[in-house]
mmCIF file of C-alpha atoms and ligand atoms in Angstrom:
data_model
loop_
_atom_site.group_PDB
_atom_site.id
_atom_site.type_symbol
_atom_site.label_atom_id
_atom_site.label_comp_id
_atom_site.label_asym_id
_atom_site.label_seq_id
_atom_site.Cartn_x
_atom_site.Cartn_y
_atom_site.Cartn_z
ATOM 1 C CA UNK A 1318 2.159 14.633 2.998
ATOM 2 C CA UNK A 1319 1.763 10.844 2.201
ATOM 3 C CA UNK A 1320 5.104 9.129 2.325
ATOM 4 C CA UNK A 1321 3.569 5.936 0.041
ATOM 5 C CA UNK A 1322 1.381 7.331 -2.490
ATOM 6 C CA UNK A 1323 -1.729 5.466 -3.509
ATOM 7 C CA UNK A 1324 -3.746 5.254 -6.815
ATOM 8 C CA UNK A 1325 -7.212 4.504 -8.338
ATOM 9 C CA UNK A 1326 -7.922 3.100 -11.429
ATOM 10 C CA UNK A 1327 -11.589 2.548 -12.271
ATOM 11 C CA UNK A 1328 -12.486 -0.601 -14.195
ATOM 12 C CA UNK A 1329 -15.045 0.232 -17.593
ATOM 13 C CA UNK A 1330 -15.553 -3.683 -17.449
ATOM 14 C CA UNK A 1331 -19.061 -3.077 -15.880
ATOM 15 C CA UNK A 1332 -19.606 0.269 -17.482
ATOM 16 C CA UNK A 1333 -22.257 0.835 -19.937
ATOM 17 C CA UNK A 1334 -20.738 -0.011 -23.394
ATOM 18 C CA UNK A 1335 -23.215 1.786 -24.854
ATOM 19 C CA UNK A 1336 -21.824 5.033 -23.990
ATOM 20 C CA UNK A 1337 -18.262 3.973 -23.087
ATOM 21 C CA UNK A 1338 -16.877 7.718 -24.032
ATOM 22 C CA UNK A 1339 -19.067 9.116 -21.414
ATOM 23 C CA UNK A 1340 -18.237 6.649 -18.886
ATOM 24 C CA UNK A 1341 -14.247 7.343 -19.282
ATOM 25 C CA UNK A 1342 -15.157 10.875 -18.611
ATOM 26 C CA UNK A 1343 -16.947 10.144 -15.448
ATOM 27 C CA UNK A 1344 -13.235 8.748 -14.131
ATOM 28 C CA UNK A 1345 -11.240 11.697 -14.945
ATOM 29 C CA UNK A 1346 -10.458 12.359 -11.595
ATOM 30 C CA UNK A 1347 -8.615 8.743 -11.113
ATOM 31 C CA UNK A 1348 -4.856 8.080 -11.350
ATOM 32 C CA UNK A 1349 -5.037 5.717 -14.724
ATOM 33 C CA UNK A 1350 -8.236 3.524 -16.010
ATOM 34 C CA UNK A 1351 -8.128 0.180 -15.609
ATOM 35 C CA UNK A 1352 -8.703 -1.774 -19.011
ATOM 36 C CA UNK A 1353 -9.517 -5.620 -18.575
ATOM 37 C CA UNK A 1354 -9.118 -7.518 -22.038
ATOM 38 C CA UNK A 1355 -10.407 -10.973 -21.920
ATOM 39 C CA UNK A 1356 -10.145 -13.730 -24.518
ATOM 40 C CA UNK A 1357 -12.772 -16.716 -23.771
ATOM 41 C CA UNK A 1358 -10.704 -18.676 -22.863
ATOM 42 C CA UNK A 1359 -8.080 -17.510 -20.477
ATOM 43 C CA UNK A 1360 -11.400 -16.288 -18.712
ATOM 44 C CA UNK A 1361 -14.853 -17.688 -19.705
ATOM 45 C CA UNK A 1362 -15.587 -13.568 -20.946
ATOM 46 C CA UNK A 1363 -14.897 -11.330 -23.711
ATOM 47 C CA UNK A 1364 -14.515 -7.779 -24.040
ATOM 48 C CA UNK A 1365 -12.286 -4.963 -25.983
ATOM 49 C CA UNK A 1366 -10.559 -6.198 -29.262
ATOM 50 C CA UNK A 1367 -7.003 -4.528 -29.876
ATOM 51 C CA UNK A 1368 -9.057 -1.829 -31.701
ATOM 52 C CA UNK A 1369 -11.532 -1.374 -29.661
ATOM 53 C CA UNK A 1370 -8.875 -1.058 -26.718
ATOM 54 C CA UNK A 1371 -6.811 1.561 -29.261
ATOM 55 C CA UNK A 1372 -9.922 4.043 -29.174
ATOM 56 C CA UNK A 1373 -10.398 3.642 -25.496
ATOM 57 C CA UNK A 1374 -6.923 4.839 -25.381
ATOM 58 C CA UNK A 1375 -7.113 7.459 -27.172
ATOM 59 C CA UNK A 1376 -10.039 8.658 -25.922
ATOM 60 C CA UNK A 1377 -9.074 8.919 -21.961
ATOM 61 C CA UNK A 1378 -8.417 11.592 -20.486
ATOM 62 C CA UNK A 1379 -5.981 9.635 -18.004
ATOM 63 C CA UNK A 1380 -3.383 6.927 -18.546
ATOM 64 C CA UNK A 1381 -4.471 3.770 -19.422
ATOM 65 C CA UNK A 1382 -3.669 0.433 -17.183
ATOM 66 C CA UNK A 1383 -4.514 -2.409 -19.326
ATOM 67 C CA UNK A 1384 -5.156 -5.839 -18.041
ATOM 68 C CA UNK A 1385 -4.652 -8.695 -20.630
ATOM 69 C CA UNK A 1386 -6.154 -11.552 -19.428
ATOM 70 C CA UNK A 1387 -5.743 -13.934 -22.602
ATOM 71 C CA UNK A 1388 -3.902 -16.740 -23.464
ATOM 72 C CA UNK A 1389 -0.293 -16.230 -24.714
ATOM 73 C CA UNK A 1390 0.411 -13.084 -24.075
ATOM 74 C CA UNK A 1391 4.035 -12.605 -24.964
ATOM 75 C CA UNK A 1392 3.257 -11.520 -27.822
ATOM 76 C CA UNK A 1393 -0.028 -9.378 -27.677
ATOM 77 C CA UNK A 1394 1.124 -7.324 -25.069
ATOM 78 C CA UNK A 1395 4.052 -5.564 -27.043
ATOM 79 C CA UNK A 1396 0.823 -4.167 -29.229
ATOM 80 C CA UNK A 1397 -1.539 -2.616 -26.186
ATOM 81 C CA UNK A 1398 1.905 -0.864 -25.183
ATOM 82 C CA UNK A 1399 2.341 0.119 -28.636
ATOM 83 C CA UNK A 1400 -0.756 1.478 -28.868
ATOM 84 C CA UNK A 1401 -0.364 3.635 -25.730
ATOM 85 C CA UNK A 1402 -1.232 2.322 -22.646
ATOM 86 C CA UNK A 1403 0.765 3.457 -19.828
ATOM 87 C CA UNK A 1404 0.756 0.311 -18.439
ATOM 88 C CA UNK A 1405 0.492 -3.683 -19.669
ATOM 89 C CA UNK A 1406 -0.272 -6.351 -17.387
ATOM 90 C CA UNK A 1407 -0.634 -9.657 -18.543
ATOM 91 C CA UNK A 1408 -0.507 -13.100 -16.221
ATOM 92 C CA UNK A 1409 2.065 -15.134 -14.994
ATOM 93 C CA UNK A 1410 -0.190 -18.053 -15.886
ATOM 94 C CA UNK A 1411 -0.299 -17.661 -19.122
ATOM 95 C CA UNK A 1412 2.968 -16.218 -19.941
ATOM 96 C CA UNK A 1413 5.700 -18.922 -21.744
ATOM 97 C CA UNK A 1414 8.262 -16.234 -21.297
ATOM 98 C CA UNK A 1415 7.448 -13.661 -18.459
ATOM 99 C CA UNK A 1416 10.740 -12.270 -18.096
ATOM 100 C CA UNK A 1417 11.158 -11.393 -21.984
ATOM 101 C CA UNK A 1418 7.811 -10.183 -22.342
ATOM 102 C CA UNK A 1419 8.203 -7.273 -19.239
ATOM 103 C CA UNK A 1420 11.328 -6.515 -21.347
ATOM 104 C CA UNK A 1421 9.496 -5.748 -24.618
ATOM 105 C CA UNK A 1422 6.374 -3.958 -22.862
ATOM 106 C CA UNK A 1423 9.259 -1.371 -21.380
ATOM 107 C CA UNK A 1424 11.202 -1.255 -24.632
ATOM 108 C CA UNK A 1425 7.653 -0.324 -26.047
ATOM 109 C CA UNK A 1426 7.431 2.830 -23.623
ATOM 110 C CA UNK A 1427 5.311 0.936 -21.025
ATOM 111 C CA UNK A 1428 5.323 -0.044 -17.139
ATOM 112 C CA UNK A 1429 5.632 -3.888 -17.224
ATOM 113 C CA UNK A 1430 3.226 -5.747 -15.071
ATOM 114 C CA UNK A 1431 2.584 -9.197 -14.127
ATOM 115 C CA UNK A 1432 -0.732 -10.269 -12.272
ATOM 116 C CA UNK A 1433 -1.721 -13.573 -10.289
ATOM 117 C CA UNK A 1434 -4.148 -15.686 -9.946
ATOM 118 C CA UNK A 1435 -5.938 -16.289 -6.423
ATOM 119 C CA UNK A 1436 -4.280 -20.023 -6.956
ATOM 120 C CA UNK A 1437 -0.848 -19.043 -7.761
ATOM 121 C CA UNK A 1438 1.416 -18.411 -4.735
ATOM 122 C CA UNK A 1439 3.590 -15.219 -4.587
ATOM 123 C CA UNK A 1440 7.104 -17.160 -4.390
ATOM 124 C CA UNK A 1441 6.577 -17.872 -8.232
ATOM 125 C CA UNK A 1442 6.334 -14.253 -9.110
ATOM 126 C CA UNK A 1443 9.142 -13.249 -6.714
ATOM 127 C CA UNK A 1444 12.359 -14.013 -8.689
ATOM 128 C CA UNK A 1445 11.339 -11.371 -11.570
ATOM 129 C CA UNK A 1446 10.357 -8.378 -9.026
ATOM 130 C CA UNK A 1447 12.705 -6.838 -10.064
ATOM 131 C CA UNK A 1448 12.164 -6.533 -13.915
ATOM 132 C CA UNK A 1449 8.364 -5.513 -12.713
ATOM 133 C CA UNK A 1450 6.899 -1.618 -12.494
ATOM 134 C CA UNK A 1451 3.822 -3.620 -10.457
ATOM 135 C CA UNK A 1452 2.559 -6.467 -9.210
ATOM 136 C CA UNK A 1453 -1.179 -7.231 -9.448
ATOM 137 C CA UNK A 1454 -2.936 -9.654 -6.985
ATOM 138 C CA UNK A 1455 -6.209 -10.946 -8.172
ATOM 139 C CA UNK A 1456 -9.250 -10.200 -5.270
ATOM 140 C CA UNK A 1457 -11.340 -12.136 -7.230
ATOM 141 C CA UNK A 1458 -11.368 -15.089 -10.136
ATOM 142 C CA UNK A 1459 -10.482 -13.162 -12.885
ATOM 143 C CA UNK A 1460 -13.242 -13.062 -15.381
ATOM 144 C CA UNK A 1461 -16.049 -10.467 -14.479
ATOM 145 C CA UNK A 1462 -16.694 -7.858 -12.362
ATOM 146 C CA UNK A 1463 -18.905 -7.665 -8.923
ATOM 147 C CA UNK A 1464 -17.860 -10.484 -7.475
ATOM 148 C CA UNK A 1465 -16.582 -10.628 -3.355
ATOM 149 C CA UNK A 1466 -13.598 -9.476 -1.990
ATOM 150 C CA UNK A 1467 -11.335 -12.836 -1.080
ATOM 151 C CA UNK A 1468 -9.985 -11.512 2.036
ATOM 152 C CA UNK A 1469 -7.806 -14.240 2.018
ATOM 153 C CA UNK A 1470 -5.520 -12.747 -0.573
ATOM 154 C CA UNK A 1471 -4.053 -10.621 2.122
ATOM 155 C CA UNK A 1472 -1.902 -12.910 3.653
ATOM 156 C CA UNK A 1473 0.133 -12.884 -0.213
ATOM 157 C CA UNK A 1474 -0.264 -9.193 -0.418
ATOM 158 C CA UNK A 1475 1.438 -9.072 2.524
ATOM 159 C CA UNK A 1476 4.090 -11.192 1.569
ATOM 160 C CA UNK A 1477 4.558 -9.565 -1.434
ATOM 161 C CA UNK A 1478 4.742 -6.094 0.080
ATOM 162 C CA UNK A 1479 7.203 -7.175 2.585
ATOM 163 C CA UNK A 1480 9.585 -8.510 -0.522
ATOM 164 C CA UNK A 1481 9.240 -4.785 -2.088
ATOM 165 C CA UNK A 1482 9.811 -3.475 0.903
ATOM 166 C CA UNK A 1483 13.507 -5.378 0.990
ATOM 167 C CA UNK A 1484 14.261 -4.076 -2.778
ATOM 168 C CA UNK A 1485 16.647 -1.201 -2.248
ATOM 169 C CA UNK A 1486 16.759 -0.259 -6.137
ATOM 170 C CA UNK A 1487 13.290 0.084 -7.309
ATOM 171 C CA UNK A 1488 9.566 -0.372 -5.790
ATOM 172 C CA UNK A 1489 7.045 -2.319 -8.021
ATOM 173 C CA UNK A 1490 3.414 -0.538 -6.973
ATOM 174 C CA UNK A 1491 1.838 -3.303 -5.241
ATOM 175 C CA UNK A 1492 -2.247 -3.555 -6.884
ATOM 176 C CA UNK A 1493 -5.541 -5.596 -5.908
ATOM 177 C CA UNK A 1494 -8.018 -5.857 -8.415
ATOM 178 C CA UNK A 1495 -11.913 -7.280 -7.592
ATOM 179 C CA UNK A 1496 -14.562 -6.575 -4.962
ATOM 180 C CA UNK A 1497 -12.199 -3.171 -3.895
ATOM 181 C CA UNK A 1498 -14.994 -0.536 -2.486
ATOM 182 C CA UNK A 1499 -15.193 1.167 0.378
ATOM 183 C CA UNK A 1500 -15.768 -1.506 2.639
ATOM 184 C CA UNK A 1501 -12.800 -3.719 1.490
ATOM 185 C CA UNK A 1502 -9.763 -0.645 0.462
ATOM 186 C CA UNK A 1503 -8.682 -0.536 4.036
ATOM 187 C CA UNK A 1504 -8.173 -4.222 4.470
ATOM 188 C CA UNK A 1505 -6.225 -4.242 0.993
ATOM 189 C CA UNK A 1506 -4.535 -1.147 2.089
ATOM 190 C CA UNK A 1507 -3.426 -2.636 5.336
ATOM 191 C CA UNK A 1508 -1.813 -5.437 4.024
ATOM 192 C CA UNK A 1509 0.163 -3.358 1.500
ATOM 193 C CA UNK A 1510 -1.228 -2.511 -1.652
ATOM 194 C CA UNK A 1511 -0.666 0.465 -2.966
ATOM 195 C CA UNK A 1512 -3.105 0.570 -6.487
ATOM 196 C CA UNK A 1513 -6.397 -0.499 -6.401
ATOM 197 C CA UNK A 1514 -8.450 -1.318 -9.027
ATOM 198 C CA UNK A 1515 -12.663 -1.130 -8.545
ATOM 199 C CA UNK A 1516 -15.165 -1.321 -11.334
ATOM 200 C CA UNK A 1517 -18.799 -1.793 -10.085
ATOM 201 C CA UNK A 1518 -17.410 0.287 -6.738
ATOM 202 C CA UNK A 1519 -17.031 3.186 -8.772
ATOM 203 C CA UNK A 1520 -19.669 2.548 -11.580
ATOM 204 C CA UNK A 1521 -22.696 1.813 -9.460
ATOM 205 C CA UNK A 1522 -21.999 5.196 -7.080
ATOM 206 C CA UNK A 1523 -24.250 7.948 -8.204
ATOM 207 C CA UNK A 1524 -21.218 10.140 -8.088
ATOM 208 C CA UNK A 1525 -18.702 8.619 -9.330
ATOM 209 C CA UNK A 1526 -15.790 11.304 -8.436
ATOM 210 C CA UNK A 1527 -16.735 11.174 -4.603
ATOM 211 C CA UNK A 1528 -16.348 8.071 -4.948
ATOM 212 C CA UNK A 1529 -12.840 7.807 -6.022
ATOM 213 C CA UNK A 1530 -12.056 10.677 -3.209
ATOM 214 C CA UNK A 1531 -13.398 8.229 -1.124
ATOM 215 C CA UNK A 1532 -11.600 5.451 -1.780
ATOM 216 C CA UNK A 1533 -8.612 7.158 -1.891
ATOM 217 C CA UNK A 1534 -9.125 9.238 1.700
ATOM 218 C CA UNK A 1535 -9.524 5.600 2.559
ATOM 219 C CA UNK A 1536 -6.568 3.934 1.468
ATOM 220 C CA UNK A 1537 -4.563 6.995 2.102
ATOM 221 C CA UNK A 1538 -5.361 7.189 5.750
ATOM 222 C CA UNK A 1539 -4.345 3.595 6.229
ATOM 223 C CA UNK A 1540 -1.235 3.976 4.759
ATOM 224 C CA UNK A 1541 0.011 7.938 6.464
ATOM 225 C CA UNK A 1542 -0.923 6.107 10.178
HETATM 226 C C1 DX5 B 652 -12.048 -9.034 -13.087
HETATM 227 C C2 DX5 B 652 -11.403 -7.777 -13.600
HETATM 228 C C3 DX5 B 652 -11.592 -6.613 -12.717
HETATM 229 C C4 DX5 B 652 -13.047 -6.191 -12.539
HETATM 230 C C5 DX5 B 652 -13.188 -5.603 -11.166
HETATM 231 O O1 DX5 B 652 -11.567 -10.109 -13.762
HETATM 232 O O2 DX5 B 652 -10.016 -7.964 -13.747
HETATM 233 O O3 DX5 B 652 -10.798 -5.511 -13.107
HETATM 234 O O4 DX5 B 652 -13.473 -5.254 -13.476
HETATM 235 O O5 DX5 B 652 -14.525 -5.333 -10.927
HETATM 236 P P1 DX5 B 652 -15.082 -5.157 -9.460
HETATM 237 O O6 DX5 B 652 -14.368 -3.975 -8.850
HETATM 238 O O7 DX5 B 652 -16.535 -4.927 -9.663
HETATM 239 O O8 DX5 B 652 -14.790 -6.419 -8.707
HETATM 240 ZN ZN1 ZN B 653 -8.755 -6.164 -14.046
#
């Protein structure tokens, strides 16, 4: 029995809009689907308005992890966890007031989440670990999907893992988002994180739900040894 469980949550970023329905139900089988919203500016990409994000929602068969990744924040993300998503994380480099907004996405009925930037260092994220359900570290530039792995994330994944380790009250899930498939999860894995987010990973297998065994047998192995 794993002591530390571990989760997948499949990106629709790169999954055919034109069918999006059909591409949530090829992800059943995942812990919670990961939904990246992007301004233009934040990120140089758009995707999912607040309605468009409201029918993914709905439509899933599993909880949804959204992933604002827009310009001020503190005040969007009380509506995606208003309009149901099980999760809302929005970043630390956008926020003007991180430690008010985690409190609103939980009084809305939502894990609060804060993700950073492959720039920002982990010891400006650290004082409000406590207030957080999870802590995403970006793999990649936030902005689109299939892009490499930074392996040189890990050393801040496993700082911040260490740091959760120390909390005696509550554990944050630790999650990596961007170039996570099967050659990268163990590396991630290894240096802490818990939830792992992968988008073209998942999309591009033919079969999508061995994929996300995979993964997981993956990650799950590292972290029972
Ligand atoms: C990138 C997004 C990711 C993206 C991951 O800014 O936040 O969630 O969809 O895609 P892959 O797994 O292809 O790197
Ligand atoms: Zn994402």
């Amino acid at each position: 029995m794993a002591m530390n469980a571990v989760r997948i949550c499949p990106s629709i970023l790169n999954a055919d809009h034109s069918r999006l329905l059909e591409e949530i139900g090829r992800v059943a089988t995942a812990d919670l689907l990961h939904l990246d919203v992007m301004d233009e500016i934040f990120v140089p990409n758009k995707t999912f308005s607040l309605e468009e994000s409201r029918e993914i929602i709905s439509a899933s068969p599993i909880p949804v992890d959204t992933h604002l990744m827009i310009i001020n924040p503190d005040e969007a993300a009380i509506l995606y966890a208003q309009a149901g998503s099980a999760s809302v994380t929005f970043h630390l480099e956008a926020s003007s007031n991180p430690s008010q907004t985690l409190k609103a996405i939980r009084g809305a009925g939502a894990r609060a989440a804060i993700a950073i930037k492959p720039a920002t260092p982990f010891h400006e994220v650290e004082p409000l670990l406590d207030d957080l359900d999870m802590l995403l570290i970006m793999t990649v530039e936030p902005g689109f999907g299939g892009q490499s792995f930074m392996s040189d994330q890990m050393g801040k994944v496993r700082e911040a893992a260490e740091a959760i380790s120390r909390l005696t009250h509550h554990k944050p899930w630790l999650q990596v988002d961007g170039g996570i498939s099967l050659e990268t999860i163990g590396i991630a894995a290894q240096a802490g994180a818990d939830t792992f987010v992968a988008g073209s990973a998942i999309y591009k297998a033919d079969d999508s739900t061995k994929m996300i065994a995979a993964l997981r047998a993956q990650a799950q192995e590292i972290h029972n040894a």
